[in-house]
C-alpha atoms as an extended CHARMM CRD file, in Angstrom:
* protein
*
       187  EXT
         1         1  MET       CA            -65.9290000000      196.4100000000       15.1530000000  PROA      1               0.0000000000
         2         2  ARG       CA            -66.7170000000      193.0260000000       16.6960000000  PROA      2               0.0000000000
         3         3  ILE       CA            -66.0730000000      191.1880000000       13.3870000000  PROA      3               0.0000000000
         4         4  LYS       CA            -62.6540000000      192.8620000000       13.0970000000  PROA      4               0.0000000000
         5         5  GLY       CA            -61.8340000000      191.6510000000       16.6100000000  PROA      5               0.0000000000
         6         6  ILE       CA            -62.8570000000      188.0820000000       15.7820000000  PROA      6               0.0000000000
         7         7  ILE       CA            -60.8280000000      188.1290000000       12.5500000000  PROA      7               0.0000000000
         8         8  LEU       CA            -57.7930000000      189.5550000000       14.3770000000  PROA      8               0.0000000000
         9         9  ALA       CA            -58.0930000000      186.8790000000       17.0890000000  PROA      9               0.0000000000
        10        10  ALA       CA            -58.3600000000      184.1260000000       14.4570000000  PROA      10              0.0000000000
        11        11  ILE       CA            -55.2520000000      185.4430000000       12.6470000000  PROA      11              0.0000000000
        12        12  MET       CA            -53.3250000000      185.5260000000       15.9240000000  PROA      12              0.0000000000
        13        13  VAL       CA            -54.3280000000      181.9400000000       16.7840000000  PROA      13              0.0000000000
        14        14  VAL       CA            -53.2380000000      180.7110000000       13.3230000000  PROA      14              0.0000000000
        15        15  ALA       CA            -49.9740000000      182.6860000000       13.5350000000  PROA      15              0.0000000000
        16        16  MET       CA            -49.1850000000      181.1620000000       16.9410000000  PROA      16              0.0000000000
        17        17  ALA       CA            -50.2040000000      177.6420000000       15.8650000000  PROA      17              0.0000000000
        18        18  ILE       CA            -47.8710000000      177.4880000000       12.8460000000  PROA      18              0.0000000000
        19        19  PRO       CA            -44.6240000000      178.0120000000       14.7970000000  PROA      19              0.0000000000
        20        20  ALA       CA            -45.8680000000      175.6750000000       17.5350000000  PROA      20              0.0000000000
        21        21  SER       CA            -46.2600000000      172.8550000000       14.9990000000  PROA      21              0.0000000000
        22        22  ALA       CA            -43.0220000000      173.6430000000       13.1430000000  PROA      22              0.0000000000
        23        23  GLN       CA            -40.3820000000      170.9310000000       13.1040000000  PROA      23              0.0000000000
        24        24  PHE       CA            -36.7720000000      171.5470000000       14.0960000000  PROA      24              0.0000000000
        25        25  ARG       CA            -34.3920000000      168.6570000000       13.4140000000  PROA      25              0.0000000000
        26        26  PHE       CA            -30.6400000000      168.1410000000       13.2390000000  PROA      26              0.0000000000
        27        27  GLY       CA            -28.1280000000      165.4220000000       12.4850000000  PROA      27              0.0000000000
        28        28  PRO       CA            -24.9120000000      164.3440000000       10.7550000000  PROA      28              0.0000000000
        29        29  LYS       CA            -24.4450000000      164.8120000000        7.0130000000  PROA      29              0.0000000000
        30        30  VAL       CA            -21.7840000000      163.2790000000        4.7160000000  PROA      30              0.0000000000
        31        31  GLY       CA            -21.1740000000      163.2110000000        0.9910000000  PROA      31              0.0000000000
        32        32  ILE       CA            -18.9430000000      163.7230000000       -2.0000000000  PROA      32              0.0000000000
        33        33  THR       CA            -18.0920000000      166.8190000000       -3.9860000000  PROA      33              0.0000000000
        34        34  VAL       CA            -17.2750000000      167.0100000000       -7.6650000000  PROA      34              0.0000000000
        35        35  SER       CA            -15.7190000000      170.4230000000       -8.2010000000  PROA      35              0.0000000000
        36        36  GLU       CA            -14.2280000000      172.4110000000      -11.0240000000  PROA      36              0.0000000000
        37        37  LEU       CA            -12.2480000000      175.6130000000      -10.7210000000  PROA      37              0.0000000000
        38        38  HSD       CA            -13.3340000000      177.6600000000      -13.7520000000  PROA      38              0.0000000000
        39        39  PHE       CA            -10.9090000000      180.4400000000      -14.7150000000  PROA      39              0.0000000000
        40        40  SER       CA            -11.5850000000      183.5030000000      -16.8510000000  PROA      40              0.0000000000
        41        41  LYS       CA             -8.9720000000      182.1820000000      -19.3180000000  PROA      41              0.0000000000
        42        42  SER       CA             -9.7220000000      178.6560000000      -20.5320000000  PROA      42              0.0000000000
        43        43  ASP       CA             -6.0310000000      177.6030000000      -20.5990000000  PROA      43              0.0000000000
        44        44  PHE       CA             -6.1260000000      177.3080000000      -16.8090000000  PROA      44              0.0000000000
        45        45  ASN       CA             -9.5150000000      175.6060000000      -16.3140000000  PROA      45              0.0000000000
        46        46  GLU       CA             -9.3960000000      172.4690000000      -14.2390000000  PROA      46              0.0000000000
        47        47  GLY       CA            -11.5060000000      169.4340000000      -15.0000000000  PROA      47              0.0000000000
        48        48  ASN       CA            -13.8860000000      167.8800000000      -12.4950000000  PROA      48              0.0000000000
        49        49  ARG       CA            -12.2320000000      166.4320000000       -9.4020000000  PROA      49              0.0000000000
        50        50  THR       CA            -13.8700000000      164.3640000000       -6.6740000000  PROA      50              0.0000000000
        51        51  GLY       CA            -13.5470000000      165.3410000000       -3.0100000000  PROA      51              0.0000000000
        52        52  PHE       CA            -15.5790000000      164.7710000000        0.1220000000  PROA      52              0.0000000000
        53        53  THR       CA            -17.6470000000      166.6170000000        2.7180000000  PROA      53              0.0000000000
        54        54  GLY       CA            -18.9870000000      165.9490000000        6.1980000000  PROA      54              0.0000000000
        55        55  GLY       CA            -20.5170000000      167.8170000000        9.1040000000  PROA      55              0.0000000000
        56        56  LEU       CA            -23.7750000000      168.6970000000       10.8220000000  PROA      56              0.0000000000
        57        57  MET       CA            -27.1100000000      169.8140000000        9.4100000000  PROA      57              0.0000000000
        58        58  THR       CA            -30.1870000000      171.4410000000       10.8690000000  PROA      58              0.0000000000
        59        59  GLU       CA            -33.6420000000      171.7800000000        9.3440000000  PROA      59              0.0000000000
        60        60  PHE       CA            -36.6620000000      173.8700000000       10.2750000000  PROA      60              0.0000000000
        61        61  THR       CA            -39.9440000000      173.1700000000        8.4540000000  PROA      61              0.0000000000
        62        62  VAL       CA            -43.4990000000      174.4410000000        8.7760000000  PROA      62              0.0000000000
        63        63  PRO       CA            -45.3990000000      171.1600000000        8.1250000000  PROA      63              0.0000000000
        64        64  VAL       CA            -48.7150000000      172.4180000000        6.7780000000  PROA      64              0.0000000000
        65        65  ILE       CA            -47.1680000000      174.4560000000        3.9790000000  PROA      65              0.0000000000
        66        66  GLY       CA            -43.8800000000      172.5320000000        3.5780000000  PROA      66              0.0000000000
        67        67  ILE       CA            -41.6570000000      175.6200000000        3.5180000000  PROA      67              0.0000000000
        68        68  GLY       CA            -38.6260000000      175.9550000000        5.7340000000  PROA      68              0.0000000000
        69        69  PHE       CA            -34.8700000000      176.1360000000        5.6140000000  PROA      69              0.0000000000
        70        70  ASP       CA            -31.8390000000      173.9940000000        6.2010000000  PROA      70              0.0000000000
        71        71  ALA       CA            -28.3500000000      175.0250000000        7.2080000000  PROA      71              0.0000000000
        72        72  SER       CA            -25.1540000000      173.0350000000        7.5660000000  PROA      72              0.0000000000
        73        73  ALA       CA            -21.6360000000      173.4340000000        8.8900000000  PROA      73              0.0000000000
        74        74  MET       CA            -19.5000000000      171.1660000000        6.7390000000  PROA      74              0.0000000000
        75        75  TYR       CA            -15.8340000000      170.3690000000        6.1900000000  PROA      75              0.0000000000
        76        76  ALA       CA            -15.2860000000      170.1120000000        2.4160000000  PROA      76              0.0000000000
        77        77  ARG       CA            -12.2580000000      169.1910000000        0.3540000000  PROA      77              0.0000000000
        78        78  HSD       CA            -12.0870000000      170.4100000000       -3.2560000000  PROA      78              0.0000000000
        79        79  ASN       CA             -9.3600000000      168.6030000000       -5.1650000000  PROA      79              0.0000000000
        80        80  SER       CA             -7.4700000000      170.0210000000       -8.1420000000  PROA      80              0.0000000000
        81        81  LYS       CA             -5.0690000000      168.8250000000      -10.8190000000  PROA      81              0.0000000000
        82        82  GLY       CA             -1.5950000000      167.9060000000       -9.6540000000  PROA      82              0.0000000000
        83        83  GLY       CA             -2.7330000000      166.7370000000       -6.2190000000  PROA      83              0.0000000000
        84        84  TYR       CA             -3.5000000000      170.2130000000       -4.9120000000  PROA      84              0.0000000000
        85        85  HSD       CA             -6.5460000000      170.6520000000       -2.7320000000  PROA      85              0.0000000000
        86        86  ARG       CA             -8.4760000000      173.3910000000       -0.9880000000  PROA      86              0.0000000000
        87        87  ASP       CA            -10.0240000000      172.6280000000        2.4030000000  PROA      87              0.0000000000
        88        88  TYR       CA            -13.0340000000      174.6660000000        3.4870000000  PROA      88              0.0000000000
        89        89  ILE       CA            -15.5660000000      175.0360000000        6.2470000000  PROA      89              0.0000000000
        90        90  THR       CA            -18.7390000000      175.5680000000        4.2020000000  PROA      90              0.0000000000
        91        91  VAL       CA            -21.9870000000      176.9760000000        5.5120000000  PROA      91              0.0000000000
        92        92  PRO       CA            -24.8570000000      176.4970000000        3.0160000000  PROA      92              0.0000000000
        93        93  ILE       CA            -28.1480000000      178.1370000000        4.0240000000  PROA      93              0.0000000000
        94        94  ASN       CA            -31.0700000000      176.9870000000        1.8780000000  PROA      94              0.0000000000
        95        95  LEU       CA            -34.7220000000      177.7880000000        1.5260000000  PROA      95              0.0000000000
        96        96  LYS       CA            -36.4340000000      174.3930000000        1.3300000000  PROA      96              0.0000000000
        97        97  TYR       CA            -39.8080000000      173.3410000000       -0.0570000000  PROA      97              0.0000000000
        98        98  LYS       CA            -41.1080000000      169.8480000000        0.7320000000  PROA      98              0.0000000000
        99        99  PHE       CA            -43.8190000000      168.3850000000       -1.4760000000  PROA      99              0.0000000000
       100       100  GLY       CA            -46.5800000000      166.8960000000        0.6500000000  PROA      100             0.0000000000
       101       101  LEU       CA            -47.6050000000      163.6040000000       -0.9240000000  PROA      101             0.0000000000
       102       102  PRO       CA            -50.7810000000      161.9530000000        0.3310000000  PROA      102             0.0000000000
       103       103  VAL       CA            -50.5170000000      158.3740000000        1.5690000000  PROA      103             0.0000000000
       104       104  ILE       CA            -46.7590000000      157.9110000000        0.9490000000  PROA      104             0.0000000000
       105       105  GLY       CA            -45.5840000000      161.1530000000        2.6380000000  PROA      105             0.0000000000
       106       106  LYS       CA            -44.3100000000      159.2660000000        5.7060000000  PROA      106             0.0000000000
       107       107  ILE       CA            -42.1720000000      157.0100000000        3.5010000000  PROA      107             0.0000000000
       108       108  ILE       CA            -40.8560000000      159.4160000000        0.8570000000  PROA      108             0.0000000000
       109       109  THR       CA            -41.0580000000      163.2150000000        0.6070000000  PROA      109             0.0000000000
       110       110  PRO       CA            -39.3190000000      165.0310000000       -2.2780000000  PROA      110             0.0000000000
       111       111  PHE       CA            -37.9240000000      168.5360000000       -1.7600000000  PROA      111             0.0000000000
       112       112  LEU       CA            -36.2400000000      171.4340000000       -3.5760000000  PROA      112             0.0000000000
       113       113  THR       CA            -33.6270000000      173.7900000000       -2.1260000000  PROA      113             0.0000000000
       114       114  THR       CA            -31.9020000000      177.0160000000       -3.0840000000  PROA      114             0.0000000000
       115       115  GLY       CA            -29.7040000000      179.4730000000       -1.2600000000  PROA      115             0.0000000000
       116       116  PRO       CA            -26.2350000000      180.8880000000       -0.6770000000  PROA      116             0.0000000000
       117       117  GLY       CA            -23.1980000000      178.9870000000        0.5120000000  PROA      117             0.0000000000
       118       118  PHE       CA            -20.2550000000      180.5520000000        2.3220000000  PROA      118             0.0000000000
       119       119  SER       CA            -16.8870000000      178.7720000000        2.2240000000  PROA      119             0.0000000000
       120       120  PHE       CA            -13.9820000000      179.6880000000        4.5010000000  PROA      120             0.0000000000
       121       121  LEU       CA            -10.5440000000      178.4570000000        3.4010000000  PROA      121             0.0000000000
       122       122  LEU       CA             -8.6440000000      176.3780000000        5.9840000000  PROA      122             0.0000000000
       123       123  ASN       CA             -5.3580000000      175.7070000000        4.1730000000  PROA      123             0.0000000000
       124       124  ASP       CA             -3.3110000000      178.2470000000        2.2470000000  PROA      124             0.0000000000
       125       125  PRO       CA             -2.7820000000      177.5650000000       -1.4640000000  PROA      125             0.0000000000
       126       126  GLU       CA             -1.1950000000      180.7680000000       -2.7490000000  PROA      126             0.0000000000
       127       127  TYR       CA             -3.8230000000      181.2710000000       -5.4500000000  PROA      127             0.0000000000
       128       128  ALA       CA             -6.9880000000      180.6670000000       -3.3570000000  PROA      128             0.0000000000
       129       129  LYS       CA             -9.1510000000      183.3720000000       -1.7940000000  PROA      129             0.0000000000
       130       130  SER       CA             -9.9260000000      183.0470000000        1.9380000000  PROA      130             0.0000000000
       131       131  VAL       CA            -13.7170000000      183.3890000000        1.5130000000  PROA      131             0.0000000000
       132       132  ASN       CA            -15.8310000000      182.0710000000       -1.3420000000  PROA      132             0.0000000000
       133       133  VAL       CA            -19.5580000000      182.6750000000       -1.9240000000  PROA      133             0.0000000000
       134       134  ASP       CA            -21.7170000000      180.5440000000       -4.2030000000  PROA      134             0.0000000000
       135       135  TRP       CA            -25.3920000000      179.9620000000       -4.9570000000  PROA      135             0.0000000000
       136       136  ASN       CA            -26.8240000000      176.4560000000       -4.6830000000  PROA      136             0.0000000000
       137       137  PHE       CA            -29.7620000000      174.7310000000       -6.3490000000  PROA      137             0.0000000000
       138       138  GLY       CA            -30.7120000000      171.2660000000       -5.1500000000  PROA      138             0.0000000000
       139       139  LEU       CA            -33.2480000000      168.4890000000       -4.9630000000  PROA      139             0.0000000000
       140       140  GLY       CA            -33.6580000000      165.4260000000       -2.8590000000  PROA      140             0.0000000000
       141       141  VAL       CA            -35.9130000000      163.1150000000       -0.8940000000  PROA      141             0.0000000000
       142       142  THR       CA            -36.5870000000      162.4220000000        2.7460000000  PROA      142             0.0000000000
       143       143  LEU       CA            -36.9640000000      158.7000000000        3.3800000000  PROA      143             0.0000000000
       144       144  ILE       CA            -38.8850000000      157.2560000000        6.3530000000  PROA      144             0.0000000000
       145       145  ASN       CA            -38.9740000000      160.7340000000        7.8940000000  PROA      145             0.0000000000
       146       146  HSD       CA            -35.2770000000      160.6510000000        8.9770000000  PROA      146             0.0000000000
       147       147  ILE       CA            -32.8860000000      160.0350000000        6.0630000000  PROA      147             0.0000000000
       148       148  GLN       CA            -32.3040000000      162.7720000000        3.5000000000  PROA      148             0.0000000000
       149       149  VAL       CA            -30.5110000000      162.1090000000        0.2300000000  PROA      149             0.0000000000
       150       150  ALA       CA            -29.8140000000      165.2110000000       -1.8440000000  PROA      150             0.0000000000
       151       151  ALA       CA            -27.8690000000      166.5340000000       -4.8130000000  PROA      151             0.0000000000
       152       152  SER       CA            -27.0540000000      170.1930000000       -5.3600000000  PROA      152             0.0000000000
       153       153  TYR       CA            -25.1240000000      172.3340000000       -7.8110000000  PROA      153             0.0000000000
       154       154  GLY       CA            -23.3370000000      175.4400000000       -6.6290000000  PROA      154             0.0000000000
       155       155  PHE       CA            -21.9290000000      178.0680000000       -8.9290000000  PROA      155             0.0000000000
       156       156  GLY       CA            -19.4410000000      180.6490000000       -7.7270000000  PROA      156             0.0000000000
       157       157  ILE       CA            -20.6100000000      184.1940000000       -7.1810000000  PROA      157             0.0000000000
       158       158  SER       CA            -17.2950000000      185.4380000000       -5.8110000000  PROA      158             0.0000000000
       159       159  LYS       CA            -13.7870000000      184.6650000000       -7.0160000000  PROA      159             0.0000000000
       160       160  ALA       CA            -12.3440000000      181.5310000000       -5.4040000000  PROA      160             0.0000000000
       161       161  ALA       CA             -8.8590000000      181.9180000000       -6.9030000000  PROA      161             0.0000000000
       162       162  LYS       CA             -6.6330000000      184.4700000000       -8.5480000000  PROA      162             0.0000000000
       163       163  ILE       CA             -3.4300000000      183.8270000000      -10.4690000000  PROA      163             0.0000000000
       164       164  ALA       CA             -1.2910000000      186.9480000000      -10.6690000000  PROA      164             0.0000000000
       165       165  GLY       CA             -0.1650000000      188.0990000000      -14.0880000000  PROA      165             0.0000000000
       166       166  VAL       CA              3.5390000000      187.9140000000      -14.9660000000  PROA      166             0.0000000000
       167       167  ASP       CA              5.4960000000      190.5600000000      -16.9110000000  PROA      167             0.0000000000
       168       168  GLY       CA              2.5170000000      192.9160000000      -17.2510000000  PROA      168             0.0000000000
       169       169  ALA       CA              0.0310000000      190.1940000000      -18.1470000000  PROA      169             0.0000000000
       170       170  LYS       CA             -3.4820000000      190.5120000000      -16.7470000000  PROA      170             0.0000000000
       171       171  SER       CA             -4.2930000000      188.3980000000      -13.6720000000  PROA      171             0.0000000000
       172       172  ILE       CA             -6.6670000000      185.4480000000      -14.1240000000  PROA      172             0.0000000000
       173       173  ASP       CA             -9.6510000000      184.8990000000      -11.8090000000  PROA      173             0.0000000000
       174       174  GLY       CA            -11.3320000000      181.5740000000      -11.0270000000  PROA      174             0.0000000000
       175       175  LYS       CA            -14.7470000000      180.6380000000       -9.6480000000  PROA      175             0.0000000000
       176       176  ASP       CA            -15.8140000000      177.3490000000       -8.1070000000  PROA      176             0.0000000000
       177       177  ARG       CA            -18.4900000000      175.1620000000       -9.6540000000  PROA      177             0.0000000000
       178       178  CYS       CA            -19.4210000000      172.1470000000       -7.6050000000  PROA      178             0.0000000000
       179       179  TRP       CA            -21.8220000000      169.2030000000       -7.5160000000  PROA      179             0.0000000000
       180       180  THR       CA            -22.4460000000      167.8620000000       -4.0220000000  PROA      180             0.0000000000
       181       181  ILE       CA            -24.2190000000      164.6000000000       -3.2390000000  PROA      181             0.0000000000
       182       182  THR       CA            -25.0650000000      164.0480000000        0.4230000000  PROA      182             0.0000000000
       183       183  ALA       CA            -26.9000000000      161.8230000000        2.8450000000  PROA      183             0.0000000000
       184       184  ALA       CA            -28.0500000000      162.9980000000        6.2780000000  PROA      184             0.0000000000
       185       185  TYR       CA            -29.7720000000      161.3800000000        9.2360000000  PROA      185             0.0000000000
       186       186  LEU       CA            -32.0430000000      163.8210000000       11.0870000000  PROA      186             0.0000000000
       187       187  PHE       CA            -33.2550000000      163.2360000000       14.6330000000  PROA      187             0.0000000000
């Protein structure tokens, strides 16, 4: 019985120590987007178009094991052919794994991310849906413990656009696909 008590106490101390040493950081984040609206009928597919993004980011990491998450609130513009654009408030929420590198870890730390992104339409193109959900995969590096440079690819889970069919034709659905390259400064 005494050994169980000692083990339980040790587990509790470790469990309390991990959150106490966890790092919570936040800061501004800016970047570019390269998006494509991919329709279910190839006649309507749009080629890659460059846009931009900017907002705030937060990161929570458990240092010993390198696992944590990051979340952002970003303004993003996705441009389309013909000068049309869709403006969103995007909220990506990613699971993040940082690779602990001996000796150079304070200078450069690579990381991987994955998670959902939720985009809320701000303007009103007639074909665009008001909410768009995608899944992101990314990689990046933290430099000198404050600057993060990352690239991610998001593919649409939900429909981002719908073009109604004319004269009995079937409607055509579109999903976003987007590369995002960002830089953030975390305090």
